[in-house]
Coordinates of C-alpha atoms in Angstrom, one line a residue:
M8 CA 371.3 84.2 74.3
P9 CA 368.9 83.6 76.9
K10 CA 366.1 86.2 77.7
K11 CA 366.4 88.0 80.8
R12 CA 363.3 87.8 82.8
R13 CA 362.1 91.0 84.3
R14 CA 361.5 91.0 88.0
K15 CA 358.3 92.5 89.1
K16 CA 358.7 94.9 91.9
K17 CA 356.9 93.6 94.9
I18 CA 354.7 96.3 96.4
K19 CA 354.8 96.2 100.2
L20 CA 351.2 96.2 101.3
I21 CA 351.6 96.1 105.1
P22 CA 353.0 99.7 105.4
I23 CA 350.2 100.9 103.2
I24 CA 347.5 99.2 105.2
I25 CA 348.9 100.7 108.4
I26 CA 349.0 104.1 106.8
I27 CA 345.3 103.7 105.7
L28 CA 344.3 102.6 109.2
V29 CA 346.1 105.5 110.8
L30 CA 344.5 108.0 108.4
G31 CA 341.1 106.3 109.0
L32 CA 341.5 106.7 112.8
I33 CA 342.5 110.3 112.4
A34 CA 339.5 111.0 110.1
G35 CA 337.2 109.1 112.5
G36 CA 338.4 111.1 115.4
I37 CA 337.7 114.3 113.6
I38 CA 334.2 113.3 112.6
Y39 CA 333.1 111.2 115.6
G40 CA 335.5 112.2 118.3
P41 CA 333.5 115.0 119.8
K42 CA 330.5 112.8 120.1
L43 CA 332.4 110.1 121.8
L44 CA 333.9 112.5 124.2
K45 CA 330.6 113.9 125.1
H46 CA 329.5 110.4 126.1
D47 CA 332.7 109.5 127.8
V48 CA 333.0 112.7 130.0
K49 CA 330.5 112.9 132.8
P50 CA 329.0 116.4 133.3
E51 CA 329.4 118.0 136.8
P52 CA 326.3 117.5 138.9
E53 CA 324.1 120.6 139.2
K54 CA 324.1 122.2 142.6
P55 CA 320.7 121.9 144.2
K56 CA 318.9 125.2 144.4
K57 CA 318.0 126.4 147.8
E58 CA 314.3 126.6 148.3
E59 CA 313.2 130.0 149.3
K60 CA 311.2 129.8 152.6
K61 CA 307.8 131.2 152.1
P62 CA 306.7 133.8 154.7
P63 CA 304.0 132.6 157.0
K64 CA 300.4 133.5 156.2
V65 CA 298.6 135.3 159.1
Y66 CA 294.8 135.7 159.4
N67 CA 293.0 137.8 162.0
A68 CA 289.5 137.9 163.4
S69 CA 287.8 139.7 166.4
L70 CA 285.1 138.6 168.8
I71 CA 282.9 140.6 171.1
M72 CA 280.5 139.2 173.7
V73 CA 277.6 140.4 175.9
G74 CA 275.3 138.5 178.3
D75 CA 271.6 138.0 178.8
A76 CA 268.8 139.6 176.8
L77 CA 266.2 139.3 179.6
I78 CA 263.1 140.9 178.1
H79 CA 260.8 141.9 180.9
S80 CA 257.4 143.5 180.1
S81 CA 258.7 147.0 180.8
V82 CA 261.5 146.4 178.2
Y83 CA 259.1 145.3 175.4
N84 CA 256.5 147.9 176.4
D85 CA 259.2 150.6 176.0
A86 CA 260.0 149.0 172.6
N87 CA 256.3 149.2 171.7
R88 CA 256.4 153.0 172.6
L89 CA 259.4 153.4 170.4
A90 CA 257.5 151.9 167.6
N91 CA 254.6 154.4 168.1
W92 CA 252.5 151.7 169.6
N93 CA 252.6 149.7 166.4
G94 CA 254.8 146.7 166.9
Y95 CA 258.2 146.8 168.7
D96 CA 261.4 148.6 168.1
F97 CA 264.3 147.6 170.4
K98 CA 267.0 149.2 168.2
P99 CA 267.2 152.6 170.0
Q100 CA 267.8 150.7 173.3
M101 CA 271.2 149.5 172.1
E102 CA 272.3 152.3 169.7
L103 CA 275.3 153.1 171.9
I104 CA 276.4 149.4 171.8
K105 CA 276.0 149.2 168.0
E106 CA 278.8 151.7 167.5
K107 CA 281.2 149.2 169.0
V108 CA 279.8 145.8 168.0
T109 CA 279.7 146.5 164.2
G110 CA 283.5 146.8 164.3
Y111 CA 283.9 143.1 165.1
D112 CA 283.9 140.1 162.9
L113 CA 282.0 137.9 165.4
A114 CA 279.5 139.2 168.0
Y115 CA 277.8 137.0 170.6
Y116 CA 274.8 137.4 172.9
N117 CA 272.6 135.1 175.0
Q118 CA 268.8 135.2 174.1
E119 CA 267.6 134.4 177.6
T120 CA 263.9 134.6 176.9
I121 CA 262.4 132.6 174.0
L122 CA 261.5 134.5 170.8
G123 CA 258.1 132.7 170.4
G124 CA 256.6 135.9 168.8
T125 CA 253.4 137.8 169.3
S126 CA 251.2 135.1 167.8
L127 CA 251.5 133.3 171.2
G128 CA 251.1 136.4 173.2
V129 CA 254.2 138.1 174.8
S130 CA 254.7 137.4 178.5
D131 CA 256.9 138.3 181.5
Y132 CA 258.4 136.4 184.4
P133 CA 258.1 133.5 185.4
T134 CA 257.2 132.2 181.9
F135 CA 258.6 134.5 179.3
N136 CA 257.8 134.9 175.7
S137 CA 259.3 137.8 173.7
P138 CA 258.7 139.6 170.4
Q139 CA 260.9 138.4 167.6
E140 CA 261.8 142.1 166.9
V141 CA 264.3 141.6 169.8
G142 CA 266.3 139.4 167.4
D143 CA 265.9 142.1 164.7
A144 CA 267.5 144.7 166.9
F145 CA 270.5 142.5 167.9
I146 CA 271.2 141.6 164.3
D147 CA 270.9 145.2 163.3
A148 CA 273.5 146.0 166.0
G149 CA 275.9 143.5 164.4
F150 CA 275.4 140.3 166.5
N151 CA 275.8 137.0 164.6
L152 CA 276.3 134.4 167.3
V153 CA 273.4 133.5 169.6
S154 CA 272.9 131.0 172.4
L155 CA 269.3 129.7 172.8
A156 CA 269.7 127.0 175.5
T157 CA 268.6 128.7 178.8
N158 CA 266.5 127.9 181.8
H159 CA 263.7 129.8 180.1
T160 CA 263.8 128.1 176.7
A161 CA 260.8 125.8 177.5
D162 CA 258.8 128.5 179.3
R163 CA 256.0 128.5 176.7
G164 CA 256.2 125.0 175.5
K165 CA 257.2 123.4 172.2
Q166 CA 255.4 125.8 169.9
A167 CA 257.4 128.8 171.2
I168 CA 260.6 126.8 170.5
L169 CA 259.5 125.9 167.0
N170 CA 258.6 129.6 166.4
S171 CA 261.9 130.7 167.7
R172 CA 263.8 128.2 165.5
E173 CA 261.8 129.2 162.4
Y174 CA 262.8 132.8 163.1
W175 CA 266.5 132.1 163.5
N176 CA 266.6 129.8 160.4
K177 CA 265.6 132.8 158.3
Q178 CA 268.5 135.0 159.4
D179 CA 271.4 134.9 157.0
G180 CA 274.9 135.0 158.5
V181 CA 273.7 134.2 162.0
L182 CA 274.6 131.1 163.9
A183 CA 272.0 130.4 166.6
V184 CA 272.6 127.2 168.6
G185 CA 271.3 125.2 171.6
S186 CA 267.6 124.8 170.6
Y187 CA 266.2 123.0 167.5
S188 CA 263.0 121.8 165.9
S189 CA 264.2 118.3 165.0
A190 CA 267.0 115.8 165.7
E191 CA 268.2 116.3 162.0
E192 CA 268.3 120.0 162.4
K193 CA 270.3 119.7 165.6
K194 CA 272.9 117.5 163.9
E195 CA 273.1 119.8 160.9
I196 CA 273.5 123.0 162.8
E197 CA 275.8 121.7 165.6
T198 CA 278.3 120.3 163.1
K199 CA 278.2 123.4 160.9
V200 CA 281.6 124.9 160.4
L201 CA 281.7 128.6 159.4
E202 CA 284.6 130.8 158.3
V203 CA 285.6 134.4 158.8
N204 CA 288.9 135.7 157.4
N205 CA 290.1 132.2 156.6
I206 CA 289.5 131.2 160.3
K207 CA 287.1 128.3 160.7
Y208 CA 284.9 128.3 163.8
A209 CA 281.9 126.6 165.4
M210 CA 279.8 127.0 168.6
L211 CA 278.0 124.7 171.0
N212 CA 275.6 125.6 173.8
Y213 CA 274.1 123.9 176.9
T214 CA 271.9 124.9 179.9
Y215 CA 271.9 123.4 183.4
G216 CA 268.1 122.9 183.2
T217 CA 264.7 124.3 182.2
N218 CA 263.2 125.4 185.6
G219 CA 261.4 122.1 185.8
M220 CA 259.5 122.7 182.6
P221 CA 259.1 119.4 180.7
V222 CA 260.8 119.1 177.4
A223 CA 259.3 116.5 175.0
N224 CA 262.4 115.9 172.9
D225 CA 266.1 116.4 173.8
Y226 CA 266.7 118.3 170.6
L227 CA 264.3 121.1 171.7
V228 CA 266.9 122.4 174.1
N229 CA 270.5 121.2 174.9
V230 CA 270.6 120.3 178.6
W231 CA 273.7 119.4 180.5
P232 CA 271.9 118.6 183.8
T233 CA 273.2 119.9 187.1
D234 CA 271.5 119.4 190.5
I235 CA 271.1 123.0 191.9
D236 CA 270.4 121.6 195.4
N237 CA 273.8 119.8 195.2
I238 CA 275.7 122.6 193.6
G239 CA 278.7 122.3 195.9
N240 CA 279.7 118.8 194.9
P241 CA 279.7 117.9 191.2
D242 CA 281.2 114.4 192.0
N243 CA 277.9 113.4 193.6
D244 CA 275.7 114.3 190.6
S245 CA 275.4 111.2 188.5
K246 CA 273.3 112.9 185.7
Y247 CA 276.0 115.6 185.3
Q248 CA 278.8 113.1 185.2
A249 CA 277.0 110.8 182.7
Y250 CA 276.3 113.7 180.4
K251 CA 280.0 114.5 180.1
D252 CA 280.2 111.7 177.5
V253 CA 277.5 113.4 175.4
V254 CA 279.3 116.7 175.5
K255 CA 282.6 115.1 174.7
K256 CA 281.2 113.5 171.6
D257 CA 279.7 116.8 170.5
I258 CA 283.2 118.4 170.9
E259 CA 285.0 115.6 169.1
A260 CA 282.7 116.0 166.1
L261 CA 284.0 119.5 165.6
R262 CA 287.4 119.8 167.2
D263 CA 289.5 118.7 164.2
E264 CA 287.3 120.6 161.7
V265 CA 287.8 124.1 163.1
D266 CA 290.4 126.5 164.2
V267 CA 288.4 127.9 167.1
L268 CA 285.7 126.1 169.1
I269 CA 283.4 128.2 171.3
V270 CA 281.1 126.7 174.0
A271 CA 278.4 128.9 175.5
M272 CA 277.4 127.6 179.0
H273 CA 274.2 128.6 180.9
W274 CA 275.3 127.7 184.4
G275 CA 275.9 128.8 188.0
I276 CA 273.9 130.4 190.8
E277 CA 272.0 133.6 190.2
Y278 CA 273.1 136.8 191.7
T279 CA 276.5 135.6 192.9
H280 CA 279.8 136.9 191.7
T281 CA 281.7 133.7 192.6
P282 CA 281.8 130.8 190.2
T283 CA 280.4 127.6 191.7
N284 CA 282.3 124.3 191.9
Y285 CA 280.1 123.1 189.0
E286 CA 281.2 126.0 186.8
K287 CA 284.9 125.3 187.7
D288 CA 284.5 121.6 187.0
M289 CA 282.7 122.1 183.7
A290 CA 285.2 124.7 182.6
K291 CA 288.1 122.4 183.4
F292 CA 286.4 119.5 181.5
L293 CA 285.8 121.7 178.5
A294 CA 289.4 123.0 178.6
D295 CA 290.7 119.5 178.9
N296 CA 288.8 118.7 175.7
K297 CA 290.5 121.6 173.9
V298 CA 287.6 124.1 173.7
D299 CA 289.1 127.5 173.0
I300 CA 286.6 130.0 174.4
I301 CA 284.0 129.4 177.1
I302 CA 281.2 132.0 177.5
G303 CA 279.1 131.8 180.7
T304 CA 275.6 133.3 181.3
H305 CA 272.7 132.9 183.8
P306 CA 273.8 134.4 187.1
H307 CA 272.6 137.9 185.9
V308 CA 275.7 139.4 187.5
I309 CA 279.3 139.5 186.3
Q310 CA 281.9 136.9 187.4
P311 CA 285.7 136.7 186.9
V312 CA 287.6 136.0 183.6
E313 CA 290.5 133.5 183.7
W314 CA 292.7 131.3 181.6
I315 CA 292.7 127.5 182.1
G316 CA 295.7 126.4 180.1
D317 CA 295.0 127.7 176.5
T318 CA 291.3 128.1 177.2
I319 CA 289.8 131.5 178.1
V320 CA 286.8 131.4 180.4
F321 CA 284.2 134.2 180.9
Y322 CA 282.3 132.7 183.8
S323 CA 279.4 135.2 183.6
L324 CA 278.8 138.2 181.4
G325 CA 275.9 139.3 183.5
N326 CA 272.8 141.0 182.1
F327 CA 273.0 142.9 178.9
I328 CA 269.5 144.3 179.0
S329 CA 266.7 143.7 181.6
A330 CA 264.4 145.5 184.0
Q331 CA 266.0 144.1 187.1
Y332 CA 266.5 147.1 189.3
Q333 CA 269.1 148.2 191.7
N334 CA 267.4 147.0 194.9
Q335 CA 265.4 144.1 193.7
G336 CA 265.9 141.3 196.3
T337 CA 269.6 140.3 195.9
C338 CA 270.1 142.8 193.0
T339 CA 271.6 145.4 195.3
Y340 CA 273.7 148.4 194.2
Y341 CA 273.1 148.1 190.5
K342 CA 274.7 144.6 190.3
C343 CA 272.0 143.2 188.0
M344 CA 272.2 146.4 185.8
V345 CA 276.0 146.2 185.3
G346 CA 277.2 143.6 182.8
L347 CA 280.3 142.8 180.7
M348 CA 281.0 143.5 177.1
S349 CA 284.2 141.4 176.6
S350 CA 286.3 141.1 173.5
L351 CA 289.3 139.3 172.1
D352 CA 291.5 138.8 169.0
I353 CA 292.1 135.5 167.2
T354 CA 295.2 135.1 165.1
K355 CA 295.8 132.1 162.8
T356 CA 299.3 131.5 161.5
V357 CA 300.0 129.1 158.7
D358 CA 303.8 128.4 158.5
N359 CA 305.0 125.7 156.1
G360 CA 301.8 123.7 156.5
E361 CA 301.7 124.1 160.3
V362 CA 298.7 125.9 161.7
S363 CA 298.8 127.7 165.1
I364 CA 296.0 129.7 166.8
K365 CA 296.6 132.5 169.3
I366 CA 293.9 134.2 171.4
D367 CA 294.8 137.4 173.0
N368 CA 294.0 141.1 173.7
I369 CA 291.3 140.2 176.2
Q370 CA 289.3 143.4 177.0
N371 CA 286.5 143.6 179.5
E372 CA 284.2 146.6 179.4
L373 CA 281.6 147.4 182.0
I374 CA 278.1 148.3 180.6
Y375 CA 275.0 149.7 182.4
T376 CA 271.3 149.3 181.6
Y377 CA 269.7 152.6 182.2
Y378 CA 265.9 153.3 182.4
T379 CA 263.6 155.5 184.3
G380 CA 259.9 155.2 185.1
W381 CA 260.1 151.7 183.5
R382 CA 260.8 153.4 180.2
Y383 CA 263.6 154.9 178.1
F384 CA 265.8 151.8 178.3
K385 CA 269.4 152.3 177.0
V386 CA 272.5 150.1 177.3
I387 CA 275.5 152.4 178.0
P388 CA 279.2 151.5 178.1
F389 CA 281.1 153.0 181.1
S390 CA 283.6 154.3 178.5
N391 CA 280.9 156.4 176.9
E392 CA 280.3 160.1 177.9
A393 CA 276.6 159.3 178.3
I394 CA 277.3 157.3 181.5
K395 CA 277.9 160.6 183.4
D396 CA 274.4 161.8 182.7
H397 CA 272.6 158.5 183.3
L398 CA 274.2 157.0 186.4
Y399 CA 274.6 158.9 189.6
G400 CA 277.9 157.9 191.4
Y401 CA 279.1 156.2 188.2
K402 CA 282.7 156.2 189.4
D403 CA 282.0 154.3 192.5
V404 CA 279.8 151.8 190.6
Y405 CA 282.6 151.3 188.1
N406 CA 285.2 150.8 190.8
T407 CA 283.0 148.3 192.7
Y408 CA 282.5 146.0 189.7
A409 CA 285.9 146.5 188.0
K410 CA 287.4 144.7 191.1
I411 CA 285.5 141.6 190.3
I412 CA 287.1 141.1 186.9
A413 CA 290.5 142.6 187.9
S414 CA 293.2 140.0 187.1
E415 CA 296.8 139.6 187.9
D416 CA 297.1 137.9 184.5
E417 CA 298.5 140.6 182.2
R418 CA 296.6 139.1 179.3
I419 CA 293.3 140.1 180.8
K420 CA 292.5 143.8 180.8
T421 CA 289.6 146.0 182.0
V422 CA 288.6 148.9 179.8
P423 CA 289.0 152.2 181.7
L424 CA 286.2 154.4 182.9
V425 CA 285.5 157.4 180.7
S426 CA 287.8 160.2 181.8

């Protein structure tokens, strides 16, 4: 009987393979799925954060100004008396001014007469030379800006100028401009940028001439020449017009480096309250070249204050201290004894990198130089009680000169008379 052959059961592999693949995919999804999903799903973009606007930074500085220190022999003889005849002490003469000046960040005055010092011998009009103790008193009173270019700078020659410059170079924290001992020193000082309360400033200074006194080198005194005999018509003065280019270069060397640029001008006609055509033309030129503050001296009497665009102009601050008396020639009715002590505020605002400068709070205070018997000199503000005892008819005098600086511009104020 034939053997029956056993049939081997065929295992169906295909379904098994499919099952294995499915199980593998499931397992892979469990293990790797989250990682794959993380790559496949794009995260939502983060919303940009709003930058908080920083508040603007504001910086403030104050400036006060007075006019000519015209040191006649009676002024320095009185200072000699105050020093018990041993040297000179001018400090008591301005003690009532010191109370005000020391409250300001910047304080300017014009050193009309050269501080050549006693080694050359002190002298009076017409060729002045003053004791250096004059400068000591002004510094003690708080002054730190000084103009040296005047019509009397060359009165006693080169040595007096060198002595003056040596004195001022020793004074820390004081910027004295307009007269130098060398071309290198002139360049160094005239391009110097100083800073007060984060406000950068600089000052330039020029005089119309030197009373015909020869000047060996142009660095000894800054002259912006004007023809006094032709004062009515600046257009006909070729020297004046040609020198505008020099002044413009001086300004351009500083303008972009500072927040505030001051120019002190020794100009105009003596003993007149009206600015000349030259002063007007010079002021406009300086304003057009973006000078911020123009301070005028030389007339020995006060002149108006006005804005030219964004430039404030003090045409003449008059005398600060002198021995010019009330009826000396054209100095009638105290006009050479009444000066201006003007002040202003400077505000610098930095907003998102943009810098803006504002000059405001223009205050003009009348001051009076008192003396008797050619002694006892004292500068007195009309706002101080002492004016009542030292000037007869002080109310009428105040009203007379307050009219000269009265302005319809509300930004320009006159300090009231003491009540």
